């Protein structure tokens, strides 16, 4: 069975999105652009809530604007300090949690996106931006990048989780929802029973996008899913041991029906963490040295009714994160094979 899994992985995961001169594969070059389409037929009928799906944390933060005002998600004290140009440069080192663009993440296999959005103070229009301490790209530009990928890969499904809103009134929300409609159109999947959503059903309906909206505004639109349908418990720790214990505990408490589940396999810096590693930033101070241990935990997991579902990470390209999560779905196939023996 192990040999079969290795062959299957080579066939499914072995494509290179952009070759590198050395002839070796880096994690950002292994192309999982069509991994959902490549799953074995019997998994096409498994609810998406029972599959293992890779996601990214603060998915949009591969670029933030040092020249823009500090975001409304920051404290008044930080806003005052940020008047010093050096402070914004240091903030950037702690605001950026990804290296890859939306397109590159999608090609690497990421299918869940953690999205935080805000209006920009002083803007006369209703433009909405991604935000994590500092403002990122316009939401519209990100949506169009995702839609372009989905048009080229019609069997891939994405989860867009709008879970934090800043400086947004009803007019801003209406503008954002209109942009979502304009970007994805008929690709949007109406909210329905979680258990009824399988790859086969979505392919038949030609739906590719699930929008989760953590705001009562979702009630006004049939294609907005309530935030409670995709809980994402947050460990809020710098300790790998505490993180893993938290992930195990929250998985054991996962609702067996009625919701997806996000395991946030991320470490969160404290004020003293930032002070000690001020110049190094998030990646060099906290993520780089701990990500291999977190990935080892991922490798021990199994999808299914009470197993892992969506797993998110910072800097998804630093290790072979997406492929590791995707390959957990092979365990569902092995279960099926053993049942026949």
Coordinates of C-alpha atoms in Angstrom, one line a residue:
X1 CA 0.0 0.0 0.0
X2 CA 2.9 2.4 0.8
X3 CA 4.3 1.8 -2.7
X4 CA 1.0 2.6 -4.3
X5 CA 0.7 5.8 -2.3
X6 CA 4.2 6.9 -3.5
X7 CA 3.3 6.2 -7.1
X8 CA 0.1 8.1 -6.7
X9 CA 1.9 11.1 -5.2
X10 CA 4.3 11.2 -8.1
X11 CA 1.5 11.2 -10.6
X12 CA -0.6 13.7 -8.8
X13 CA 1.9 16.0 -7.2
X14 CA 4.9 15.8 -9.5
X15 CA 4.2 18.7 -11.8
X16 CA 6.4 21.7 -11.7
X17 CA 4.7 25.1 -12.0
X18 CA 8.0 27.0 -12.7
X19 CA 11.1 24.9 -13.3
X20 CA 14.3 26.0 -11.5
X21 CA 17.8 25.7 -13.1
X22 CA 19.1 23.3 -10.5
X23 CA 16.6 20.6 -11.4
X24 CA 15.3 20.2 -7.9
X25 CA 11.8 21.0 -6.6
X26 CA 11.2 23.6 -3.9
X27 CA 7.9 23.6 -2.1
X28 CA 6.8 26.7 -4.0
X29 CA 7.5 25.0 -7.3
X30 CA 5.6 21.8 -6.7
X31 CA 2.3 22.4 -8.6
X32 CA -0.9 21.3 -7.0
X33 CA -3.0 23.5 -9.2
X34 CA -5.5 20.7 -10.0
X35 CA -5.3 18.5 -6.9
X36 CA -9.0 18.4 -6.3
X37 CA -9.7 17.3 -9.8
X38 CA -7.0 14.6 -9.4
X39 CA -8.5 13.0 -6.3
X40 CA -9.6 9.4 -6.9
X41 CA -13.3 9.0 -7.9
X42 CA -14.6 7.7 -4.6
X43 CA -13.5 10.9 -2.8
X44 CA -15.6 12.9 -5.2
X45 CA -18.6 11.9 -3.1
X46 CA -17.1 12.6 0.3
X47 CA -18.3 15.9 2.0
X48 CA -15.7 18.6 1.8
X49 CA -15.9 18.8 5.6
X50 CA -14.3 15.4 5.7
X51 CA -11.4 16.1 3.4
X52 CA -8.0 17.5 4.3
X53 CA -7.7 20.9 2.7
X54 CA -4.6 23.2 3.0
X55 CA -5.1 26.9 3.9
X56 CA -3.1 30.0 4.6
X57 CA -3.2 32.4 7.6
X58 CA -3.6 36.1 6.8
X59 CA -3.5 34.9 3.2
X60 CA -3.2 38.4 1.6
X61 CA -0.3 39.7 3.6
X62 CA 2.4 38.9 1.1
X63 CA 2.4 42.6 0.4
X64 CA 1.7 45.5 2.7
X65 CA 2.0 49.2 2.0
X66 CA 4.5 51.0 4.3
X67 CA 3.5 54.3 2.9
X68 CA -0.2 54.0 3.8
X69 CA -1.7 54.9 7.2
X70 CA -1.5 52.3 9.9
X71 CA -4.7 50.2 9.9
X72 CA -7.7 50.7 12.2
X73 CA -6.9 47.2 13.6
X74 CA -4.0 48.8 15.6
X75 CA -4.0 50.5 19.0
X76 CA -3.8 54.3 19.4
X77 CA -0.3 53.8 20.8
X78 CA 0.9 51.9 17.7
X79 CA -0.6 54.6 15.5
X80 CA 1.3 57.3 17.3
X81 CA 4.6 55.4 17.1
X82 CA 4.0 54.7 13.4
X83 CA 4.6 58.4 12.6
X84 CA 8.2 57.4 12.7
X85 CA 9.1 55.9 9.3
X86 CA 11.4 53.2 10.8
X87 CA 8.4 51.9 12.9
X88 CA 6.4 51.1 9.8
X89 CA 9.4 49.1 8.3
X90 CA 9.6 47.1 11.5
X91 CA 5.8 46.6 11.5
X92 CA 6.0 45.2 8.0
X93 CA 8.4 42.5 9.2
X94 CA 5.7 41.4 11.7
X95 CA 2.6 42.0 9.4
X96 CA 3.7 39.8 6.5
X97 CA 2.8 36.2 7.1
X98 CA 3.0 34.8 3.5
X99 CA 5.6 35.0 0.7
X100 CA 3.3 33.8 -2.1
X101 CA 0.7 35.8 -4.0
X102 CA -2.9 34.5 -4.3
X103 CA -2.1 32.9 -7.6
X104 CA 1.0 31.2 -6.3
X105 CA -0.7 29.9 -3.3
X106 CA -3.5 28.5 -5.5
X107 CA -0.9 26.8 -7.7
X108 CA 0.8 25.4 -4.6
X109 CA -2.6 23.8 -3.5
X110 CA -3.9 26.3 -1.0
X111 CA -7.8 26.3 -1.1
X112 CA -8.7 28.2 2.1
X113 CA -8.0 31.9 2.5
X114 CA -8.1 33.8 5.8
X115 CA -9.2 37.4 4.9
X116 CA -9.3 40.6 7.0
X117 CA -10.6 43.7 5.3
X118 CA -11.0 47.4 6.0
X119 CA -11.9 50.8 4.4
X120 CA -9.0 53.3 4.3
X121 CA -9.4 56.4 6.4
X122 CA -9.6 59.5 4.2
X123 CA -10.6 57.7 1.1
X124 CA -13.6 59.4 -0.6
X125 CA -14.7 56.2 -2.4
X126 CA -16.0 52.9 -0.9
X127 CA -12.8 50.9 -1.8
X128 CA -12.0 48.0 0.5
X129 CA -8.5 46.8 1.2
X130 CA -7.0 43.7 2.9
X131 CA -5.3 44.6 6.2
X132 CA -3.0 43.2 8.8
X133 CA -1.5 46.1 10.7
X134 CA -0.7 47.8 7.4
X135 CA -2.9 48.0 4.4
X136 CA -2.5 45.4 1.7
X137 CA -3.8 45.2 -1.9
X138 CA -7.3 46.2 -2.9
X139 CA -9.8 43.4 -2.3
X140 CA -11.1 43.7 -5.8
X141 CA -7.6 42.9 -7.2
X142 CA -7.3 39.8 -5.0
X143 CA -10.7 38.6 -6.0
X144 CA -9.9 38.9 -9.7
X145 CA -6.7 37.0 -9.3
X146 CA -8.5 34.2 -7.6
X147 CA -11.3 34.2 -10.2
X148 CA -8.8 34.0 -13.1
X149 CA -7.2 30.9 -11.6
X150 CA -10.7 29.3 -11.0
X151 CA -11.7 29.9 -14.6
X152 CA -8.6 28.1 -15.8
X153 CA -9.1 25.3 -13.2
X154 CA -12.9 24.6 -13.3
X155 CA -12.8 21.7 -10.8
X156 CA -11.0 23.5 -8.0
X157 CA -13.0 24.8 -5.0
X158 CA -12.0 27.6 -2.7
X159 CA -13.1 28.8 0.7
X160 CA -12.9 32.6 1.2
X161 CA -13.3 33.4 4.9
X162 CA -14.0 37.1 5.5
X163 CA -13.6 37.0 9.3
X164 CA -12.5 40.5 10.4
X165 CA -14.0 43.9 9.3
X166 CA -12.6 47.3 10.2
X167 CA -13.9 50.8 9.7
X168 CA -16.8 49.4 7.6
X169 CA -20.4 50.7 7.7
X170 CA -23.4 49.3 5.8
X171 CA -22.4 51.1 2.6
X172 CA -18.9 49.5 2.7
X173 CA -20.4 46.0 3.3
X174 CA -22.8 46.5 0.3
X175 CA -19.9 47.6 -1.8
X176 CA -17.8 44.6 -0.8
X177 CA -20.6 42.1 -1.4
X178 CA -21.3 43.6 -4.8
X179 CA -17.6 43.2 -5.7
X180 CA -17.8 39.6 -4.7
X181 CA -20.8 39.1 -6.9
X182 CA -19.1 40.8 -9.8
X183 CA -15.9 38.8 -9.4
X184 CA -17.4 35.3 -9.2
X185 CA -20.9 35.4 -10.5
X186 CA -22.3 31.9 -11.0
X187 CA -19.3 30.4 -9.4
X188 CA -20.7 31.3 -6.0
X189 CA -22.1 28.5 -3.9
X190 CA -25.3 29.2 -2.0
X191 CA -25.3 28.4 1.7
X192 CA -26.8 25.0 2.3
X193 CA -26.2 21.8 4.4
X194 CA -22.5 21.3 5.0
X195 CA -22.9 17.5 4.6
X196 CA -24.4 17.9 1.2
X197 CA -21.4 19.6 -0.3
X198 CA -19.2 17.2 -2.2
X199 CA -16.8 17.7 -5.1
X200 CA -19.2 15.9 -7.4
X201 CA -22.2 18.1 -6.4
X202 CA -20.2 21.3 -6.8
X203 CA -18.9 20.2 -10.2
X204 CA -22.4 19.4 -11.4
X205 CA -23.6 22.9 -10.3
X206 CA -20.4 24.6 -11.6
X207 CA -19.9 26.2 -8.2
X208 CA -16.3 26.9 -7.1
X209 CA -16.5 29.6 -4.4
X210 CA -17.7 29.4 -0.8
X211 CA -17.9 32.8 0.9
X212 CA -18.0 32.9 4.7
X213 CA -19.0 36.3 6.2
X214 CA -18.6 36.8 9.9
X215 CA -21.1 39.6 10.2
X216 CA -24.9 39.7 10.4
X217 CA -24.9 41.2 7.0
X218 CA -24.7 37.6 5.6
X219 CA -28.4 37.1 6.1
X220 CA -29.2 39.4 3.2
X221 CA -27.5 37.3 0.6
X222 CA -28.0 33.6 -0.2
X223 CA -24.4 33.1 -1.3
X224 CA -22.9 34.3 2.0
X225 CA -22.3 31.5 4.6
X226 CA -22.5 32.4 8.3
X227 CA -19.1 32.5 10.1
X228 CA -20.4 29.9 12.6
X229 CA -20.3 27.3 9.8
X230 CA -16.5 27.5 9.7
X231 CA -15.1 27.8 13.3
X232 CA -11.3 28.4 13.5
X233 CA -10.2 28.1 17.2
X234 CA -7.1 30.2 17.9
X235 CA -4.4 28.9 20.3
X236 CA -2.8 32.4 20.8
X237 CA 0.6 30.9 21.9
X238 CA 4.3 31.0 21.1
X239 CA 4.8 27.5 22.3
X240 CA 4.7 24.6 19.8
X241 CA 3.8 22.1 22.6
X242 CA 0.9 24.3 23.7
X243 CA -0.2 24.8 20.1
X244 CA -0.3 21.0 19.4
X245 CA -2.2 20.3 22.6
X246 CA -4.7 23.0 21.7
X247 CA -5.1 21.6 18.2
X248 CA -5.7 18.1 19.5
X249 CA -8.2 19.3 22.1
X250 CA -10.2 21.4 19.7
X251 CA -10.3 18.6 17.1
X252 CA -11.7 16.2 19.8
X253 CA -14.4 18.8 20.5
X254 CA -15.2 19.3 16.8
X255 CA -18.9 19.1 15.9
X256 CA -19.5 15.9 13.9
X257 CA -22.0 17.6 11.6
X258 CA -23.1 21.0 10.5
X259 CA -19.8 22.8 10.1
X260 CA -16.4 22.8 8.5
X261 CA -13.4 23.0 10.9
X262 CA -10.2 25.1 10.7
X263 CA -7.1 24.0 12.6
X264 CA -4.9 27.1 12.8
X265 CA -1.4 25.6 13.0
X266 CA 0.1 29.0 13.7
X267 CA 2.1 30.6 16.5
X268 CA 1.2 34.1 17.7
X269 CA 3.9 36.5 18.9
X270 CA 3.6 38.2 22.3
X271 CA 4.8 41.8 22.8
X272 CA 8.0 40.4 24.4
X273 CA 8.5 38.1 21.3
X274 CA 8.4 41.1 19.0
X275 CA 10.7 43.1 21.3
X276 CA 13.3 40.4 21.3
X277 CA 13.2 39.8 17.6
X278 CA 12.3 43.3 16.4
X279 CA 14.5 43.4 13.4
X280 CA 14.2 39.7 12.5
X281 CA 10.5 39.7 12.0
X282 CA 7.9 37.0 12.3
X283 CA 9.4 34.6 9.8
X284 CA 12.9 34.6 11.2
X285 CA 12.0 34.9 14.9
X286 CA 9.1 32.5 15.3
X287 CA 8.0 30.7 12.1
X288 CA 11.1 29.4 10.4
X289 CA 12.5 27.3 13.3
X290 CA 9.1 26.0 14.5
X291 CA 7.3 25.2 11.2
X292 CA 9.1 21.7 10.8
X293 CA 7.7 20.6 14.2
X294 CA 4.3 21.8 13.3
X295 CA 4.5 20.0 10.0
X296 CA 5.4 16.8 11.8
X297 CA 2.1 17.1 13.7
X298 CA 0.2 17.5 10.5
X299 CA 1.8 14.3 9.1
X300 CA 0.2 12.4 12.0
X301 CA -3.3 13.5 11.3
X302 CA -6.2 11.9 9.5
X303 CA -9.2 13.5 7.8
X304 CA -12.8 12.3 8.3
X305 CA -15.8 13.0 10.4
X306 CA -13.9 13.8 13.6
X307 CA -10.5 14.3 11.9
X308 CA -8.8 17.3 10.5
X309 CA -10.5 19.3 7.8
X310 CA -8.9 22.7 6.9
X311 CA -5.4 23.3 8.2
X312 CA -3.8 26.7 8.0
X313 CA -0.2 27.9 8.2
X314 CA 2.0 31.0 8.0
X315 CA 4.5 31.1 5.1
X316 CA 3.1 28.0 3.4
X317 CA 6.1 27.8 1.0
X318 CA 8.8 27.4 3.7
X319 CA 8.0 23.7 4.0
X320 CA 6.1 21.3 1.8
X321 CA 2.9 22.3 3.7
X322 CA 0.2 22.0 1.0
X323 CA 1.3 18.7 -0.4
X324 CA 1.6 17.2 3.1
X325 CA -2.0 18.2 3.9
X326 CA -3.3 17.0 0.5
X327 CA -1.7 13.6 0.9
X328 CA -3.6 13.0 4.1
X329 CA -6.6 12.3 1.8
X330 CA -4.8 9.1 0.7
X331 CA -5.6 7.7 4.2
X332 CA -9.3 7.8 3.3
X333 CA -8.5 5.7 0.3
X334 CA -6.5 3.2 2.4
X335 CA -9.5 2.9 4.8
X336 CA -11.6 2.0 1.8
X337 CA -9.1 -0.6 0.6
X338 CA -8.8 -2.2 4.0
X339 CA -12.5 -2.4 4.3
X340 CA -12.6 -4.6 1.2
X341 CA -10.0 -7.0 2.6

